[in-house]
Short mmCIF file of C-alpha atoms in Angstrom, two decimals:
data_model
loop_
_atom_site.label_atom_id
_atom_site.label_comp_id
_atom_site.label_asym_id
_atom_site.label_seq_id
_atom_site.Cartn_x
_atom_site.Cartn_y
_atom_site.Cartn_z
CA MET A 28 0.00 0.00 0.00
CA SER A 29 1.59 3.25 -1.13
CA ARG A 30 1.55 6.45 0.91
CA THR A 31 0.57 9.73 -0.73
CA PRO A 32 3.21 12.47 -0.32
CA SER A 33 0.58 15.19 -0.10
CA ALA A 34 -0.83 14.18 3.26
CA HIS A 35 0.43 12.70 6.50
CA PRO A 36 -1.56 11.16 9.36
CA SER A 37 -1.99 13.35 12.39
CA ARG A 38 -1.99 12.00 15.91
CA SER A 39 -5.80 12.02 15.88
CA GLY A 40 -5.95 10.04 12.64
CA THR A 41 -7.21 13.06 10.64
CA PRO A 42 -5.24 13.72 7.41
CA LEU A 43 -2.69 16.50 7.84
CA HIS A 44 -1.97 18.21 4.54
CA PHE A 45 1.53 19.18 3.48
CA LYS A 46 0.76 22.90 3.92
CA ASP A 47 -0.04 22.28 7.57
CA VAL A 48 3.17 20.27 7.98
CA VAL A 49 5.19 23.18 6.59
CA LEU A 50 3.43 25.60 8.91
CA ASP A 51 4.06 23.32 11.88
CA ILE A 52 7.76 23.11 11.04
CA LEU A 53 8.03 26.88 10.70
CA LYS A 54 6.40 27.39 14.08
CA THR A 55 9.05 25.23 15.72
CA PHE A 56 11.95 27.34 14.48
CA LYS A 57 13.79 28.28 17.64
CA HIS A 58 17.37 28.59 16.47
CA GLU A 59 19.15 30.57 13.80
CA LYS A 60 20.49 27.39 12.18
CA ASP A 61 16.92 26.60 11.08
CA SER A 62 16.46 29.88 9.19
CA GLU A 63 17.81 30.67 5.74
CA ALA A 64 17.79 34.43 6.38
CA HIS A 65 19.82 33.96 9.56
CA GLN A 66 22.32 31.67 7.85
CA ILE A 67 22.91 34.23 5.09
CA PHE A 68 23.63 36.78 7.82
CA ARG A 69 26.07 34.50 9.67
CA GLN A 70 27.91 33.66 6.44
CA SER A 71 28.56 37.33 5.76
CA ALA A 72 32.13 38.28 6.66
CA GLY A 73 32.62 39.33 10.27
CA HIS A 74 29.26 38.13 11.60
CA ASN A 75 30.33 34.73 12.90
CA PRO A 76 30.46 34.22 16.68
CA LYS A 77 33.73 35.45 18.17
CA ALA A 78 35.91 34.02 20.93
CA VAL A 79 34.60 30.49 20.38
CA LEU A 80 37.47 29.10 18.32
CA PRO A 81 40.82 30.66 17.38
CA GLN A 82 40.40 33.02 14.44
CA THR A 83 41.26 31.51 11.09
CA ILE A 84 41.79 33.07 7.71
CA ASN A 85 38.87 33.04 5.31
CA PRO A 86 40.63 33.06 1.92
CA GLU A 87 37.53 34.39 0.15
CA GLU A 88 37.13 37.41 2.43
CA GLU A 89 40.49 37.93 4.14
CA THR A 90 43.57 37.80 1.94
CA VAL A 91 46.04 39.25 4.45
CA PRO A 92 47.25 36.90 7.20
CA GLY A 93 46.24 38.01 10.65
CA ILE A 94 43.52 40.39 9.48
CA GLN A 95 40.15 39.83 11.15
CA HIS A 96 37.04 41.14 9.41
CA PRO A 97 35.29 43.64 11.72
CA GLY A 98 31.79 42.93 10.45
CA SER A 99 29.47 45.57 9.07
CA THR A 100 26.89 47.94 10.46
CA GLY A 101 23.25 47.22 9.78
CA VAL A 102 22.91 49.72 6.94
CA ILE A 103 25.96 48.36 5.10
CA TYR A 104 24.84 44.74 5.40
CA CYS A 105 21.31 45.61 4.31
CA SER A 106 22.58 47.64 1.35
CA ASP A 107 24.74 44.69 0.26
CA ARG A 108 21.77 42.33 0.51
CA ALA A 109 19.65 44.82 -1.45
CA MET A 110 22.29 44.89 -4.20
CA ALA A 111 22.15 41.09 -4.33
CA ASN A 112 18.45 41.55 -5.06
CA GLY A 113 18.90 44.08 -7.85
CA PHE A 114 19.28 47.40 -6.03
CA ASN A 115 21.79 49.86 -7.41
CA TYR A 116 22.15 53.57 -6.84
CA ALA A 117 21.64 54.37 -10.52
CA SER A 118 18.08 53.03 -10.32
CA SER A 119 17.42 53.65 -6.63
CA HIS A 120 14.20 55.52 -7.49
CA GLU A 121 12.60 52.12 -8.12
CA TRP A 122 13.22 51.14 -4.52
CA ALA A 123 11.92 52.39 -1.18
CA ASN A 124 14.87 52.76 1.15
CA LEU A 125 13.39 52.91 4.65
CA GLY A 126 16.64 51.58 6.06
CA GLN A 127 19.32 54.23 5.75
CA GLY A 128 19.49 56.77 8.56
CA ALA A 129 19.37 59.80 6.30
CA PRO A 130 16.79 62.59 6.05
CA GLU A 131 15.46 63.83 2.74
CA VAL A 132 17.71 66.44 1.12
CA GLY A 133 15.13 68.35 -0.90
CA PRO A 134 13.26 71.50 0.10
CA ILE A 135 11.26 71.42 3.36
CA PRO A 136 8.24 73.71 3.83
CA GLY A 137 9.21 76.76 5.89
CA ALA A 138 12.93 76.03 5.79
CA THR A 139 15.59 78.11 4.09
CA GLU A 140 16.75 77.21 0.62
CA ARG A 141 19.27 74.39 0.58
CA PRO A 142 22.83 75.39 -0.48
CA THR A 143 23.84 73.87 -3.82
CA ASN A 144 27.42 75.13 -4.12
CA VAL A 145 30.36 76.10 -1.93
CA GLN A 146 32.56 79.16 -2.41
CA TYR A 147 35.96 79.11 -0.74
CA PRO A 148 39.30 80.92 -0.89
CA LEU A 149 42.35 79.30 -2.45
CA ASP A 150 44.02 78.64 0.91
CA ALA A 151 41.07 76.41 1.86
CA LEU A 152 42.66 73.81 -0.42
CA GLU A 153 45.27 73.35 2.29
CA TYR A 154 44.73 70.78 5.03
CA ALA A 155 42.63 72.10 7.88
CA PRO A 156 43.73 71.57 11.50
CA THR A 157 42.67 68.12 12.68
CA THR A 158 40.72 69.83 15.46
CA GLY A 159 38.83 71.93 12.91
CA ILE A 160 39.13 75.54 11.82
CA LYS A 161 38.85 78.05 14.66
CA THR A 162 35.94 80.04 13.15
CA LEU A 163 33.74 76.93 12.95
CA ARG A 164 34.69 75.80 16.45
CA GLU A 165 33.75 79.29 17.71
CA ALA A 166 30.44 79.12 15.83
CA VAL A 167 29.60 75.76 17.44
CA ALA A 168 30.46 77.02 20.93
CA ASN A 169 28.37 80.16 20.37
CA LEU A 170 25.37 78.12 19.17
CA TYR A 171 25.49 75.82 22.22
CA ASN A 172 25.86 78.75 24.60
CA HIS A 173 22.95 80.57 22.96
CA THR A 174 20.70 77.49 22.90
CA TYR A 175 21.47 75.76 26.18
CA ARG A 176 23.63 77.92 28.45
CA GLN A 177 22.14 81.40 28.60
CA GLY A 178 22.65 82.91 32.06
CA LYS A 179 25.14 80.23 33.14
CA ALA A 180 28.55 81.24 34.44
CA SER A 181 30.40 78.51 32.58
CA GLN A 182 30.41 78.97 28.81
CA TYR A 183 31.87 76.95 25.95
CA THR A 184 34.76 78.35 23.94
CA TYR A 185 36.36 77.07 20.76
CA GLU A 186 38.78 75.09 22.97
CA ASN A 187 35.90 72.80 24.00
CA VAL A 188 35.04 71.98 20.41
CA CYS A 189 36.59 69.57 17.93
CA ILE A 190 35.37 69.23 14.33
CA VAL A 191 35.48 65.66 13.02
CA PRO A 192 34.66 64.07 9.62
CA GLY A 193 31.65 62.15 10.96
CA GLY A 194 29.97 60.62 13.98
CA ARG A 195 31.97 57.38 13.81
CA SER A 196 35.18 59.42 13.61
CA GLY A 197 34.16 61.28 16.73
CA LEU A 198 33.44 58.05 18.57
CA SER A 199 36.74 56.58 17.38
CA ARG A 200 38.77 59.60 18.51
CA VAL A 201 37.27 59.40 21.98
CA ALA A 202 37.57 55.60 22.22
CA ALA A 203 41.21 55.72 21.11
CA VAL A 204 42.28 57.70 24.19
CA ILE A 205 40.25 55.81 26.81
CA GLY A 206 42.19 53.40 29.02
CA ASP A 207 41.29 49.93 30.26
CA VAL A 208 37.82 50.49 31.69
CA TYR A 209 34.38 48.96 32.00
CA CYS A 210 32.10 50.68 29.51
CA SER A 211 28.33 50.59 29.98
CA TYR A 212 26.07 50.51 26.94
CA GLN A 213 22.40 49.76 26.36
CA VAL A 214 20.42 47.38 24.16
CA PRO A 215 18.97 48.40 21.77
CA ASP A 216 21.17 51.24 20.57
CA TYR A 217 23.07 52.56 17.54
CA THR A 218 24.65 49.78 15.47
CA ALA A 219 28.11 51.39 15.16
CA TYR A 220 28.72 50.97 18.90
CA ASP A 221 29.15 47.26 18.19
CA GLN A 222 32.13 47.99 15.93
CA VAL A 223 33.59 50.58 18.31
CA LEU A 224 33.47 48.18 21.26
CA SER A 225 34.93 45.40 19.11
CA ALA A 226 37.79 47.46 17.68
CA PHE A 227 38.90 49.27 20.84
CA ARG A 228 39.52 46.32 23.15
CA ARG A 229 40.49 48.42 26.16
CA LEU A 230 36.81 49.28 26.50
CA VAL A 231 35.35 46.27 28.29
CA PRO A 232 31.66 46.20 27.28
CA VAL A 233 29.01 45.87 30.01
CA PRO A 234 25.45 45.66 28.61
CA THR A 235 22.17 46.91 30.06
CA ALA A 236 18.90 45.74 28.49
CA LEU A 237 16.28 48.47 28.14
CA GLU A 238 12.75 47.20 28.63
CA PRO A 239 9.77 48.17 26.43
CA GLU A 240 7.60 48.10 29.56
CA ASN A 241 9.63 51.09 30.74
CA TYR A 242 9.51 52.80 27.32
CA TYR A 243 13.19 51.97 26.80
CA ARG A 244 14.21 54.43 29.50
CA LEU A 245 17.56 54.13 31.23
CA ASP A 246 17.07 53.44 34.94
CA ILE A 247 19.27 56.15 36.47
CA LYS A 248 18.99 54.68 39.99
CA GLN A 249 20.14 51.26 38.77
CA THR A 250 22.91 52.88 36.71
CA LYS A 251 24.24 54.63 39.82
CA LYS A 252 24.27 51.27 41.61
CA ASP A 253 26.07 49.60 38.69
CA ILE A 254 28.71 52.32 38.71
CA ARG A 255 29.42 51.62 42.37
CA THR A 256 29.23 47.82 42.31
CA GLN A 257 30.71 47.10 38.86
CA GLY A 258 33.18 49.95 38.63
CA LEU A 259 31.77 51.41 35.42
CA ALA A 260 34.05 54.22 34.28
CA VAL A 261 32.43 55.11 30.93
CA LEU A 262 28.81 55.16 29.78
CA ILE A 263 27.93 55.48 26.08
CA ALA A 264 24.42 56.15 24.82
CA SER A 265 22.53 57.83 22.02
CA ASN A 266 20.09 60.53 23.10
CA PRO A 267 17.64 60.87 21.42
CA ARG A 268 17.85 57.13 21.09
CA ASN A 269 18.38 55.25 17.86
CA PRO A 270 16.42 53.04 17.03
CA THR A 271 13.52 53.37 19.50
CA GLY A 272 12.85 57.07 18.96
CA GLN A 273 12.75 57.84 22.69
CA VAL A 274 14.58 60.67 24.46
CA ILE A 275 15.94 61.38 27.93
CA GLU A 276 15.12 64.98 28.83
CA GLY A 277 14.29 67.28 31.72
CA HIS A 278 14.91 65.92 35.21
CA ASP A 279 16.04 62.50 33.95
CA LEU A 280 18.68 64.06 31.69
CA LYS A 281 19.83 66.30 34.54
CA GLU A 282 20.23 63.21 36.75
CA LEU A 283 22.16 61.42 34.01
CA VAL A 284 24.58 64.33 33.59
CA SER A 285 25.11 64.45 37.35
CA LEU A 286 26.70 60.98 37.16
CA SER A 287 29.76 62.62 35.64
CA ARG A 288 30.25 64.73 38.77
CA ASP A 289 29.02 62.48 41.55
CA ASN A 290 30.45 59.14 40.43
CA SER A 291 33.66 59.93 38.51
CA THR A 292 32.14 58.50 35.35
CA THR A 293 32.64 59.79 31.82
CA LEU A 294 29.47 60.10 29.74
CA ILE A 295 29.74 59.82 25.96
CA LEU A 296 26.39 61.05 24.66
CA ASP A 297 25.58 60.76 20.98
CA GLU A 298 23.13 63.60 20.34
CA PHE A 299 22.88 63.46 16.54
CA TYR A 300 19.07 63.58 16.62
CA SER A 301 18.77 66.43 19.10
CA TRP A 302 16.76 68.53 16.62
CA TYR A 303 14.29 65.75 15.83
CA ILE A 304 11.98 66.22 18.81
CA TYR A 305 8.21 65.99 18.31
CA HIS A 306 6.51 68.23 20.85
CA GLU A 307 2.77 67.93 21.34
CA LYS A 308 2.31 71.62 22.17
CA GLU A 309 2.73 74.18 19.40
CA ARG A 310 4.63 76.57 21.66
CA ASP A 311 7.37 73.99 22.21
CA LEU A 312 8.09 73.41 18.52
CA GLY A 313 11.64 74.37 17.60
CA LYS A 314 13.10 73.35 20.96
CA SER A 315 15.91 70.81 20.96
CA VAL A 316 17.43 68.63 23.69
CA SER A 317 21.05 68.39 24.85
CA SER A 318 22.97 67.40 27.95
CA ALA A 319 24.83 70.71 27.52
CA GLU A 320 21.93 72.38 29.34
CA TYR A 321 22.66 70.51 32.58
CA ILE A 322 26.47 70.64 32.66
CA GLU A 323 27.66 72.80 35.53
CA ASP A 324 31.26 73.45 34.45
CA VAL A 325 32.05 72.85 30.77
CA ASN A 326 35.76 72.45 31.61
CA THR A 327 35.46 69.85 34.36
CA ASP A 328 32.22 67.85 33.99
CA SER A 329 33.15 64.59 32.26
CA VAL A 330 30.59 64.71 29.46
CA VAL A 331 31.58 64.23 25.84
CA ILE A 332 28.89 65.26 23.34
CA ILE A 333 28.99 63.79 19.85
CA ASP A 334 26.69 65.92 17.74
CA GLY A 335 26.45 66.87 14.11
CA LEU A 336 24.72 68.56 11.27
CA THR A 337 24.78 65.71 8.77
CA LYS A 338 21.17 64.90 9.70
CA VAL A 339 20.25 68.35 8.41
CA SER A 340 22.69 68.32 5.48
CA PHE A 341 25.46 70.36 7.05
CA SER A 342 28.64 69.38 8.94
CA VAL A 343 29.78 67.48 12.05
CA THR A 344 30.88 68.64 15.49
CA SER A 345 31.92 67.35 18.88
CA LEU A 346 32.07 69.00 22.30
CA SER A 347 34.10 67.87 25.27
CA PRO A 348 35.27 69.10 28.67
CA LEU A 349 38.54 70.95 28.28
CA HIS A 350 40.71 68.39 30.10
CA LEU A 351 39.51 65.54 27.86
CA MET A 352 39.77 67.71 24.76
CA THR A 353 43.36 68.42 25.76
CA VAL A 354 44.03 64.68 25.80
CA ILE A 355 42.42 64.26 22.39
CA LEU A 356 44.44 67.13 20.94
CA THR A 357 47.65 65.80 22.42
CA GLU A 358 47.15 62.22 21.27
CA LEU A 359 45.49 62.74 17.91
CA ALA A 360 46.22 66.25 16.72
CA SER A 361 49.85 66.82 17.66
CA PRO A 362 52.47 67.36 14.93
CA GLY A 363 53.89 64.34 13.15
CA LEU A 364 52.40 60.91 12.60
CA ALA A 365 49.87 61.14 15.45
CA ARG A 366 48.30 64.14 13.71
CA SER A 367 46.49 61.86 11.24
CA PHE A 368 46.39 58.76 13.44
CA LEU A 369 42.72 58.11 12.77
CA ASP A 370 41.11 60.39 10.22
CA GLY A 371 43.23 63.42 9.38
CA GLY A 372 40.45 65.91 10.04
CA ALA A 373 37.33 67.23 8.35
CA ASN A 374 37.04 68.72 4.87
CA HIS A 375 38.37 72.30 4.89
CA PRO A 376 36.01 74.00 2.34
CA LEU A 377 32.91 72.41 3.89
CA GLN A 378 33.92 73.65 7.31
CA LEU A 379 33.96 77.20 5.95
CA ALA A 380 30.57 76.64 4.34
CA ALA A 381 29.11 75.43 7.64
CA VAL A 382 29.93 78.59 9.62
CA PRO A 383 26.99 80.77 8.47
CA LEU A 384 24.61 77.82 8.81
CA LEU A 385 25.25 77.81 12.56
CA ASP A 386 23.89 81.31 13.11
CA PRO A 387 21.37 80.94 15.97
CA GLU A 388 18.53 82.67 14.10
CA HIS A 389 19.09 80.50 11.03
CA VAL A 390 19.15 77.37 13.21
CA LYS A 391 15.92 78.40 14.99
CA LYS A 392 14.07 78.64 11.67
CA GLU A 393 15.50 75.31 10.45
CA LYS A 394 14.54 73.43 13.62
CA LEU A 395 10.99 74.74 13.53
CA ALA A 396 10.48 73.72 9.89
CA LEU A 397 12.17 70.36 10.37
CA GLN A 398 10.10 69.38 13.42
CA ARG A 399 6.80 70.30 11.78
CA HIS A 400 7.63 68.43 8.59
CA PHE A 401 8.97 65.28 10.21
CA LYS A 402 6.19 65.15 12.78
CA HIS A 403 3.74 65.14 9.88
CA LYS A 404 5.65 62.27 8.25
CA ARG A 405 5.78 60.35 11.52
CA ASP A 406 2.03 60.64 11.99
CA HIS A 407 1.42 59.63 8.38
CA VAL A 408 3.51 56.46 8.71
CA LEU A 409 1.94 55.52 12.07
CA LYS A 410 -1.55 55.93 10.59
CA ARG A 411 -0.73 53.77 7.58
CA LEU A 412 0.85 51.08 9.77
CA HIS A 413 -2.32 51.08 11.87
CA THR A 414 -4.44 50.39 8.78
CA LEU A 415 -2.14 47.45 8.02
CA GLY A 416 -2.70 46.03 11.50
CA LEU A 417 0.81 46.94 12.61
CA ASP A 418 0.24 49.26 15.55
CA VAL A 419 3.45 50.68 17.01
CA GLU A 420 3.51 49.90 20.71
CA ILE A 421 5.86 52.75 21.61
CA PRO A 422 5.58 55.56 19.03
CA PRO A 423 8.71 57.68 18.56
CA THR A 424 8.86 61.04 20.30
CA SER A 425 12.16 61.89 18.59
CA THR A 426 14.55 60.82 15.78
CA PHE A 427 13.01 59.71 12.47
CA TYR A 428 12.79 56.01 13.27
CA ILE A 429 9.97 53.64 14.11
CA TRP A 430 10.83 50.55 16.18
CA LEU A 431 8.29 48.08 14.82
CA ASN A 432 7.49 44.86 16.68
CA LEU A 433 6.56 41.99 14.32
CA GLU A 434 5.97 39.42 17.05
CA LYS A 435 2.22 39.13 16.38
CA LEU A 436 2.73 38.20 12.73
CA PRO A 437 2.78 34.50 11.75
CA PRO A 438 6.19 32.83 11.57
CA PRO A 439 8.59 33.11 9.87
CA ILE A 440 7.85 36.76 8.96
CA ASN A 441 7.57 37.59 12.65
CA ASN A 442 11.35 38.11 12.93
CA GLY A 443 13.28 41.05 11.57
CA LEU A 444 15.77 39.22 9.34
CA THR A 445 13.17 37.18 7.48
CA PHE A 446 10.79 40.16 7.16
CA PHE A 447 13.71 42.16 5.75
CA GLU A 448 14.51 39.48 3.16
CA GLU A 449 10.87 39.26 2.09
CA LEU A 450 10.69 43.03 1.64
CA LEU A 451 13.79 42.93 -0.58
CA LYS A 452 11.70 40.90 -3.02
CA GLU A 453 9.33 43.90 -3.04
CA LYS A 454 12.18 46.41 -3.63
CA THR A 455 12.01 47.84 -0.11
CA ILE A 456 14.77 48.11 2.49
CA VAL A 457 14.35 48.13 6.28
CA ILE A 458 16.86 47.30 9.04
CA PRO A 459 16.44 44.08 11.06
CA GLY A 460 16.34 44.73 14.78
CA ILE A 461 19.23 42.41 15.63
CA PHE A 462 21.70 45.03 14.38
CA PHE A 463 20.73 47.17 17.37
CA ASP A 464 21.48 44.34 19.78
CA ILE A 465 24.98 45.56 20.61
CA ASN A 466 26.77 42.25 21.08
CA PRO A 467 30.51 42.50 20.29
CA ALA A 468 31.11 38.74 20.73
CA HIS A 469 28.25 37.85 18.32
CA ARG A 470 27.77 34.61 20.27
CA ARG A 471 24.10 34.77 21.21
CA ASN A 472 21.58 32.66 19.31
CA LEU A 473 19.91 35.37 17.24
CA PHE A 474 16.48 33.96 18.05
CA SER A 475 17.19 34.79 21.72
CA SER A 476 17.95 38.45 21.03
CA PRO A 477 15.52 40.95 22.57
CA CYS A 478 15.64 42.72 19.20
CA HIS A 479 14.89 39.64 17.11
CA HIS A 480 11.23 40.42 16.40
CA PHE A 481 11.83 44.05 15.43
CA VAL A 482 12.70 46.08 12.36
CA ARG A 483 13.64 49.74 12.21
CA LEU A 484 11.74 51.84 9.70
CA SER A 485 13.13 55.26 8.77
CA PHE A 486 10.72 58.05 7.91
CA GLY A 487 13.64 60.19 6.80
CA PRO A 488 12.92 59.84 3.05
CA PRO A 489 10.32 61.91 1.16
CA ILE A 490 6.71 60.91 1.80
CA GLU A 491 6.27 59.35 -1.66
CA ASP A 492 9.12 56.93 -0.86
CA LEU A 493 7.54 56.17 2.50
CA ASP A 494 4.26 55.30 0.79
CA LYS A 495 6.10 53.10 -1.70
CA GLY A 496 7.67 51.12 1.17
CA LEU A 497 4.41 50.90 3.12
CA ASP A 498 2.67 49.61 0.00
CA ALA A 499 5.33 46.88 -0.17
CA ILE A 500 4.72 45.92 3.46
CA GLY A 501 1.02 45.70 2.64
CA ARG A 502 1.74 43.34 -0.26
CA VAL A 503 3.75 41.02 1.97
CA LEU A 504 0.98 40.92 4.57
CA ARG A 505 -1.74 40.30 1.97
CA LYS A 506 0.31 37.53 0.39
CA ALA A 507 0.72 35.87 3.79
CA LYS A 508 -3.02 36.07 4.41
CA LYS A 509 -3.99 34.82 0.95
CA GLU A 510 -1.38 32.14 0.27
CA GLY A 511 -0.27 31.07 3.74
CA MET A 512 3.37 30.77 4.74
CA ARG A 513 4.64 28.24 2.20
CA SER A 514 6.42 30.82 0.04
CA PHE A 515 8.09 32.67 2.92
CA GLY A 516 11.41 32.06 4.64
CA HIS A 517 13.37 30.61 1.72
CA SER A 518 14.62 31.08 -1.87
CA TYR A 519 16.68 34.18 -1.10
CA LYS A 520 19.36 35.38 -3.54
CA LYS A 521 22.72 34.73 -1.94
CA SER A 522 24.96 37.16 -3.80
CA ILE A 523 25.10 39.86 -6.42
CA GLU A 524 26.59 37.39 -8.90
CA SER A 525 23.13 36.01 -9.65
CA ILE A 526 22.07 39.38 -11.06
CA ALA A 527 25.38 40.50 -12.57
CA SER A 528 23.98 40.15 -16.05
CA LEU A 529 21.31 42.73 -15.23
CA ASP A 530 23.92 45.30 -14.23
CA ASP A 531 25.64 44.90 -17.61
CA HIS A 532 22.57 46.39 -19.28
CA VAL A 533 22.11 49.35 -16.92
#
C-alpha cells in the first residue's frame, strides 16, 4: 500500500496536509540554524560568533594573514543584501529605502533654501587643523551657549570643540584615548557601537537591556548602583535614542549628567538627533534637547557630546570638557604621525561653508520647519501602519525612526531578518532589529535576542518613498493572508553574482 506524499496522518488520525506540515515546522523554528535568512547573515564576513574558536583566515574574504574582518553595520549589510536583489544607486528611485538613517535632502516647507554650491578661498585647499578651523569651532560654541547655556557662568569656547569628519570618527577619537575600563552601553542602541566596542579592546563592554515596559528608558537609579558595584568608568548612549525614537530629557537628563560629577564617570552622549523632537504643544516646537543644558562646568564635567549637522545636510561637530579635549588634541592632533592617526580631520572648504549655517537665528528657523515636517511624516507612517494592523507599541517622540514589533505576525515573517529578506523581493529596504542588539562577541543565538522580532523603519525619506515602502509591506501581509506561509522564509538570492547580467545592461 503506497503512501501519498501530499498528506500525512496526524496523531488524531485526521489527514494532515503538506501545507499544515510546513506551517508546523516553521512554528518550531527556535534557532538561527533553522532559518535561511539567519544563515545568510552569519555567512557574511565578520558576523560569525567570536571568541569560540581561534580566528582563522577566510581566503575568500580575508587575503592578508592576521587580518580579522570587523563585520558591518546594519545599513551596510542591508545595502549589500539589497544589491544582491537588484538594487543599485543608478536606479534607486525604483526602490523604497526605509533603512538608511538619512533625512530627505530636498526642500522642506518653511525652511531656508538648501545650499547647492560652496565658495571658498584658495588657501582652503590646504589641510585644515585636525581639530577643525577656529571660526567653525567658535560658531559651534556660540550656538550651544545661545541654545542651552544662557545665564550660566560657565560657557563653551572654541577650545571645548573639535570638528570631526563624521559621527563614527568622533566616537573613534574618543575611544582611542580611553584606558582599560568597564564601559556601559544599552540594548537596543546605535549599530556602530558594536564595531567601536569590538575594535577598541580596552573598552570592556558591560550591557544593560532596556525594557519596552519602561519605554526603553535608562534606569538612572540602577545605573548609579552599577557604577558603584561594577566599577563602570564610561557610559555610552545615544540621546535621542536610535532606534527606539525615545529621548531622555528634563529631570532625567539632569540626573544622568550628574553621574559625571558624583560618580567619577565619563558620559559619551551621541546627540545626533537632538533637533528631531516631536513636541505635542505648538509653543514647544523648535526646541531641541542636549545634555549641555545641565552641565555645571564645561571644563570639568566629564561629558563628551557627539553631535552633528549631517542629519540636516550640514557638517559634524563634537564638544568635550577641556581636560579631555586636551588629551584628544595631544594624542590625535599633535604634529607628526599622530596628527592623522585616525582620520586626518574634516574637509576644509565644507567647514567654511558650515559657519553661516550655525547662526542661531538660522538654526531656529530650520529646527521649527524640520520638526513640523517630520512630525507630519511620523504621523502619516503611524496611521498607515495602523491600517495594516501593525500598531506601534511605543511611538517615537524623537529621531526619524519607528521601532516596529513583528511578534504578532505569523512565523517566519515575525522576525526582523526574514521580514527584511521578504521586503527585498518587493524592492524595499528596512533594518532588522538584531543590528541594534549591541553584542561585540556575536555569540548569542539570534532567536534569543531581545531585538529579534523588530525592524527599524526610517521616515527620513520623502513621503512618496515612504508610501512606496508601506505599500510593499502591505503586499507582503496580503500575500501571507492569501497564500499562507509556504512561500516565505526561503529562496533568497545569496549574492550579487546572480544578477550580474542585469547590471551589464544598466
